XYZ file of N, CA and C in Angstrom:
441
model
N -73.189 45.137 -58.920
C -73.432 46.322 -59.716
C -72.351 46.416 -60.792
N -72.919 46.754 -62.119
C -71.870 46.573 -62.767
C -71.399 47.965 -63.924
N -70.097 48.782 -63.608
C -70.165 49.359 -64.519
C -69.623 49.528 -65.869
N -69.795 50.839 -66.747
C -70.349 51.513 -68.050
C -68.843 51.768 -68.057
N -67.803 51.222 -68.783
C -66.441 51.727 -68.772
C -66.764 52.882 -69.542
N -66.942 53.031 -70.616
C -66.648 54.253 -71.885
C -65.744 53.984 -72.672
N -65.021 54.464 -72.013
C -63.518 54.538 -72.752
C -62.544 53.544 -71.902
N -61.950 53.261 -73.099
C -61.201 51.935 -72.292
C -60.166 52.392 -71.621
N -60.116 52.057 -70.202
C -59.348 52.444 -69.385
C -57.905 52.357 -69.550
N -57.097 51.791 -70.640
C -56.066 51.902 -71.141
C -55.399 52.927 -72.244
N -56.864 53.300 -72.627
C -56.619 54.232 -73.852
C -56.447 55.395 -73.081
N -57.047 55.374 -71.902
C -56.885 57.050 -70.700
C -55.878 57.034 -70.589
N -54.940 56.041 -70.313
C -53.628 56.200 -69.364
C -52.437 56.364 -70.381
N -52.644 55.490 -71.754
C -51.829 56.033 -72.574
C -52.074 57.402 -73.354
N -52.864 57.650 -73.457
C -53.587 59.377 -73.962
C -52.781 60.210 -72.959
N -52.706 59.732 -71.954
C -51.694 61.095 -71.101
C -50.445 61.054 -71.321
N -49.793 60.191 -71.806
C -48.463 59.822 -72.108
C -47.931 60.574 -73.388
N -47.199 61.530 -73.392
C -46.613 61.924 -74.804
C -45.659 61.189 -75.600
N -44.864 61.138 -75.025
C -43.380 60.322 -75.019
C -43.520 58.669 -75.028
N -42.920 58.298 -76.597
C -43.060 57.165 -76.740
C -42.425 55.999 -75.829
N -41.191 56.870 -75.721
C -40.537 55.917 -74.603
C -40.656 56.048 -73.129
N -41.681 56.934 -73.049
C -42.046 56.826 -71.603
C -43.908 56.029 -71.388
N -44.168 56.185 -72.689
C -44.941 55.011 -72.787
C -44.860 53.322 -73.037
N -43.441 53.463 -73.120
C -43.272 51.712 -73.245
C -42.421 51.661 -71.496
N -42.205 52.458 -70.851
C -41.651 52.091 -69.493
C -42.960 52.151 -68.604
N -43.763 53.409 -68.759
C -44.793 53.104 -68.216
C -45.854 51.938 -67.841
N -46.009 51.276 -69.431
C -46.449 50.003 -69.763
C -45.833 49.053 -68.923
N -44.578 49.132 -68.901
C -43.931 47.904 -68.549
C -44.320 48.037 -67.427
N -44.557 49.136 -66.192
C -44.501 49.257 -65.073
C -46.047 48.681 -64.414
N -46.701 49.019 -65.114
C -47.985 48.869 -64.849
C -48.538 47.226 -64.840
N -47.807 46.838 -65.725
C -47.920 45.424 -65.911
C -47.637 44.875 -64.505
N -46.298 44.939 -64.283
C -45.851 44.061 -63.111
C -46.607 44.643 -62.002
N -47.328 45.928 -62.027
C -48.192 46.134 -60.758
C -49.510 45.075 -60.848
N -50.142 45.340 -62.167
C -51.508 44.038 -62.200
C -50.827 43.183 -61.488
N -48.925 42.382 -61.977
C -49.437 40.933 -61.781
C -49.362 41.104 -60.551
N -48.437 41.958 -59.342
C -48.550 41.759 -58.031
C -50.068 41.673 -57.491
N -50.588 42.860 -58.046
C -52.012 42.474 -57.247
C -52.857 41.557 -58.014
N -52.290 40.728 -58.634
C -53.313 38.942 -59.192
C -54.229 39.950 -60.003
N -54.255 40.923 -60.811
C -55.227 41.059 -61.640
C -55.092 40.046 -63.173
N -56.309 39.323 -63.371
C -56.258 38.798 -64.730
C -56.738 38.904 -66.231
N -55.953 38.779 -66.726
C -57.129 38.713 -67.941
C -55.900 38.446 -69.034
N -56.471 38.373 -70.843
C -55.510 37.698 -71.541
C -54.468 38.470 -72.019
N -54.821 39.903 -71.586
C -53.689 41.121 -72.331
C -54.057 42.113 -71.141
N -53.425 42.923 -71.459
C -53.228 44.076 -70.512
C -54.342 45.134 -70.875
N -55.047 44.738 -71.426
C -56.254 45.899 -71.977
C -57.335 45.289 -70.627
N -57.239 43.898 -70.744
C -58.353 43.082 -69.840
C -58.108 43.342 -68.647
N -56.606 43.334 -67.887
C -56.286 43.577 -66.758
C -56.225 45.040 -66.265
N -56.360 46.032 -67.115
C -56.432 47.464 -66.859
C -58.097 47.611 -66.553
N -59.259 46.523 -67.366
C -60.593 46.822 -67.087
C -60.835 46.404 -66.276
N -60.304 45.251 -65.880
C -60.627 44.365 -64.451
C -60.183 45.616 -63.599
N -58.941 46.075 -63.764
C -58.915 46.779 -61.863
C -59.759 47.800 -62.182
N -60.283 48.568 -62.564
C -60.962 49.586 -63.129
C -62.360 49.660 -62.715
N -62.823 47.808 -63.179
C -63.872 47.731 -62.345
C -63.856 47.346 -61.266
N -62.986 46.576 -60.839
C -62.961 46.218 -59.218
C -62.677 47.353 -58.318
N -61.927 48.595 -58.662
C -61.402 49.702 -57.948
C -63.504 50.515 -57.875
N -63.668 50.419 -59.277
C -64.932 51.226 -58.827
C -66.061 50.592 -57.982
N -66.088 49.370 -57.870
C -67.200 48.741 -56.796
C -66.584 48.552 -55.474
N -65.122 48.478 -55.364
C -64.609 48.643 -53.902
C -63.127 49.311 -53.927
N -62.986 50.846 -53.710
C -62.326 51.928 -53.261
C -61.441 51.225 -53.041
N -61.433 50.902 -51.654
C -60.460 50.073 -50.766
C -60.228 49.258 -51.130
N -60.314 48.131 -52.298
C -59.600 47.335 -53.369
C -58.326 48.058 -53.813
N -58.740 48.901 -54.535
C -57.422 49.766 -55.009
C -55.978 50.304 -54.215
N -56.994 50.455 -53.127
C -56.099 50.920 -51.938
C -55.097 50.129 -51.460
N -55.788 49.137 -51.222
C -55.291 47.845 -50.805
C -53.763 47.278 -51.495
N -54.356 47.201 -52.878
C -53.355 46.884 -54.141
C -52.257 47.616 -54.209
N -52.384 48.990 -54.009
C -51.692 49.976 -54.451
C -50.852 49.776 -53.237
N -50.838 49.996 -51.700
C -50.017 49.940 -50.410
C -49.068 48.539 -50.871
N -50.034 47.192 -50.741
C -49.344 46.079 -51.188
C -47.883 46.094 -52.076
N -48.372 46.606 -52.847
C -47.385 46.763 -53.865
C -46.110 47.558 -53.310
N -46.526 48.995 -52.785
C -45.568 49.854 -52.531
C -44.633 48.735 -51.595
N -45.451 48.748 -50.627
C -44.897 47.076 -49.528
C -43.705 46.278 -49.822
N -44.091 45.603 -50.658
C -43.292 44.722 -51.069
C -42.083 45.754 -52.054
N -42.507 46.154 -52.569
C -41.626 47.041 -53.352
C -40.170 47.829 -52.584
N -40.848 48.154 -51.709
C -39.699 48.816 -50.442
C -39.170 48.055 -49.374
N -39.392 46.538 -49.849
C -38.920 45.735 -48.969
C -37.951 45.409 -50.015
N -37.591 45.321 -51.514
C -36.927 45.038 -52.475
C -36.053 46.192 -52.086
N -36.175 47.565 -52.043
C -35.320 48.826 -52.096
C -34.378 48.384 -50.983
N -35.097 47.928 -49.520
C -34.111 47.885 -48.379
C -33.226 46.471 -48.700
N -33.533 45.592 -49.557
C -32.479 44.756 -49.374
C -31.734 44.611 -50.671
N -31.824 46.389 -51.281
C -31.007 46.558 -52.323
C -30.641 46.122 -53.442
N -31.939 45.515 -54.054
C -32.551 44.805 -54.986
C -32.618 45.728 -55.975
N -32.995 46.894 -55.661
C -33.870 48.048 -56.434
C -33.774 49.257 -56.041
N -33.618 50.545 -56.335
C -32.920 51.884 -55.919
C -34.831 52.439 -55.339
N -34.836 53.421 -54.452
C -35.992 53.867 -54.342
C -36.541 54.377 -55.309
N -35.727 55.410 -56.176
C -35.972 55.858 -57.392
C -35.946 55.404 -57.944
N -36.487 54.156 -58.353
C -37.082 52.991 -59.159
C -38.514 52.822 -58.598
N -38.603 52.886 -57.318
C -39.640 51.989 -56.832
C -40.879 53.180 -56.992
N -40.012 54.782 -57.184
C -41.109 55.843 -57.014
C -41.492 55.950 -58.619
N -40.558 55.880 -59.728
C -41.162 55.660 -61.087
C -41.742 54.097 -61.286
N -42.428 53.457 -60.716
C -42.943 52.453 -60.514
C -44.488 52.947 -59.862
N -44.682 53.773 -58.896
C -45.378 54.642 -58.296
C -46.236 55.958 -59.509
N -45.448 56.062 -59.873
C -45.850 57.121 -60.720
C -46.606 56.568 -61.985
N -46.163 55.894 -62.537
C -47.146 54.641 -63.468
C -48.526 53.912 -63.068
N -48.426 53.986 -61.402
C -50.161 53.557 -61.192
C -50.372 54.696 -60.856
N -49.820 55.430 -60.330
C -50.798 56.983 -59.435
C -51.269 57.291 -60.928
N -50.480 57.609 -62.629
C -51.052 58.020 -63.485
C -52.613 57.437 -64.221
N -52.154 55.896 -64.200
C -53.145 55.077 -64.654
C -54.503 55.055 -63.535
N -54.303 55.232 -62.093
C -55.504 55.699 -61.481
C -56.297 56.848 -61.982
N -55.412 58.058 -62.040
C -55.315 59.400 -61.870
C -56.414 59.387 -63.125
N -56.378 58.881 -64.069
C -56.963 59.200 -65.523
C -58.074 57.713 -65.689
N -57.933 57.194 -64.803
C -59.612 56.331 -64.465
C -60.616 57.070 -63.622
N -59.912 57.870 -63.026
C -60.912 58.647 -62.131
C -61.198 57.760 -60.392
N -59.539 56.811 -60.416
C -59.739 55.984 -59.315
C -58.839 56.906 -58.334
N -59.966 57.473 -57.058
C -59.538 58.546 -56.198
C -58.648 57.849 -55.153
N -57.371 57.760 -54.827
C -56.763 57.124 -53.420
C -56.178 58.472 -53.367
N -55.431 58.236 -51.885
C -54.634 59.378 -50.664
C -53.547 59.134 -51.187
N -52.928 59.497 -52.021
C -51.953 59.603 -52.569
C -50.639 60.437 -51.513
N -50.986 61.552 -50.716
C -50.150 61.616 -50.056
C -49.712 60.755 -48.768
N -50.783 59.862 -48.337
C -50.616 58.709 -47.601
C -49.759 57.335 -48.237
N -50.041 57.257 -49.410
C -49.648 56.148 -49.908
C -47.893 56.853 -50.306
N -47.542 58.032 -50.672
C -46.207 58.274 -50.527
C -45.572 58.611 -49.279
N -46.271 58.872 -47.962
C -45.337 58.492 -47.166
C -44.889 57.373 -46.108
N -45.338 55.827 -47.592
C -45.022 54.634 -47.045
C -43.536 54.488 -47.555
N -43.316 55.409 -49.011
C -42.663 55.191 -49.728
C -40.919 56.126 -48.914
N -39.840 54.452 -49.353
C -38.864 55.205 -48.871
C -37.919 56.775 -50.041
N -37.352 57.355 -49.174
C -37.369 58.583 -49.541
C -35.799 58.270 -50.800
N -35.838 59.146 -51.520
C -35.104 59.252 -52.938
C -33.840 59.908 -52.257
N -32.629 59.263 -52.597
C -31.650 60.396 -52.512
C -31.279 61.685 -53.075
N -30.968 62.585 -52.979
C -31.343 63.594 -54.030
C -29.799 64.443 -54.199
N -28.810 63.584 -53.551
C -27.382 63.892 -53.489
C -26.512 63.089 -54.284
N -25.448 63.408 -54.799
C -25.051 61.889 -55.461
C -23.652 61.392 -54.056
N -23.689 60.153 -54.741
C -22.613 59.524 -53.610
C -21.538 59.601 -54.035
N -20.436 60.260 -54.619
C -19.593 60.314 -54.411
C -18.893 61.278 -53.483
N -17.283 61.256 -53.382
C -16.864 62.194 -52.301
C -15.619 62.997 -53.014
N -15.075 63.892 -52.191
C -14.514 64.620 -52.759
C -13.206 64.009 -52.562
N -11.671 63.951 -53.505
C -10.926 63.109 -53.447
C -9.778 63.273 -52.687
N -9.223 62.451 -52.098
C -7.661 62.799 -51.141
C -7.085 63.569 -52.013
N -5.984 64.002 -50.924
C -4.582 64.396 -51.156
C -3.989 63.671 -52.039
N -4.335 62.260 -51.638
C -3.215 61.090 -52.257
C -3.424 61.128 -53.872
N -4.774 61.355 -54.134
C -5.467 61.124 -55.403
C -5.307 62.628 -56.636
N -5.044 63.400 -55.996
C -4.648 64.287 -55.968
C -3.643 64.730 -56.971
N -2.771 64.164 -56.023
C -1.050 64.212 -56.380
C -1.118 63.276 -57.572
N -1.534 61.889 -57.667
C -1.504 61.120 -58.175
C -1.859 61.524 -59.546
N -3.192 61.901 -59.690
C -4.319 62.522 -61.088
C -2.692 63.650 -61.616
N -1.963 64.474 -60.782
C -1.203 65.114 -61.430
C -0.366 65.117 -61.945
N 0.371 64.307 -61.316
C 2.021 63.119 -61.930
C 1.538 62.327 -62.943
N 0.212 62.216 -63.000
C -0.386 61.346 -64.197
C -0.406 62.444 -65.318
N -1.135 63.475 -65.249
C -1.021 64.403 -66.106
C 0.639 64.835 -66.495
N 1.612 64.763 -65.819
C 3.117 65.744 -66.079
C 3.358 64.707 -67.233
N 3.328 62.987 -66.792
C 3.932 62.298 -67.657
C 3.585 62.133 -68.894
N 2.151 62.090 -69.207
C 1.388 62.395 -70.558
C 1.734 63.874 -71.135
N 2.041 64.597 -70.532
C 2.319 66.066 -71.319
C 3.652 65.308 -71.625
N 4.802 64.899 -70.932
C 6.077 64.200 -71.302
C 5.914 63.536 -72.703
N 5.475 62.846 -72.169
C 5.306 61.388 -73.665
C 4.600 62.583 -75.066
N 3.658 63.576 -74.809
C 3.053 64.331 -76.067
C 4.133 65.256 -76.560
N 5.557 65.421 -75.531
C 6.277 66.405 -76.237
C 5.673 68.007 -75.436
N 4.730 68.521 -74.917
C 4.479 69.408 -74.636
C 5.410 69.920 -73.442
């Protein structure tokens, strides 16, 4: 069965995009998702119609692709290849490009394969030692300025 694209399924996904430079990261992102899941064709217009049509004659194609990916993707995060918050704006570039094909997945299933974002930063708060140090650093520079 074969379908009636319309509108080219690339022109959807960049039409939602305002931001030029979040349309050339997006792009980029989307790309390396085709090539994980072997989609082909000679440009990225071809490989956005291919999954487009393969997602609409089998659901669970997409599905498939989309877990895969996360998969491997969070196997890169755990061996610290790649920050999670990479791997979730990586995520967010196909959930959009689905989202605006009208290709329906469980999106809250497929994020809780995904490992979780830190949302703290890592640093810590500094010794005593560092302390003292940052301040004797400061006395001697007021020294040397004359102040």
């Amino acid at each position: 069965m074969m379908y009636s694209l319309g509108i080219d399924p690339l022109t959807e996904f960049f039409d939602a995009l305002d931001n030029p430079l979040t349309r050339k990261y997006y792009e980029r992102r989307i790309r390396v998702f085709f090539a994980h899941a072997g989609i082909e064709g000679k440009d990225l217009g071809e490989q956005a119609s291919a999954f487009v049509r393969r997602a609409k004659e089998d659901p669970s194609c997409a599905y498939y692709a989309v877990t895969g990916f996360v998969r491997f993707e969070k196997e890169r995060v755990e061996r610290g290849e790649i920050t999670a918050g990479t791997l979730t704006n990586f995520v967010k570039a196909v959930r959009l490009f689905c989202e605006q094909n009208d290709i329906v997945l469980n999106w809250k299933k497929i994020s809780r394969k995904m490992p979780r974002v830190r949302e703290f930063a890592s640093d810590r708060a500094p010794t005593r030692e560092e302390i003292l140090r940052w301040y004797s650093c400061q006395a001697v520079s007021q020294d040397i300025q004359g102040n």
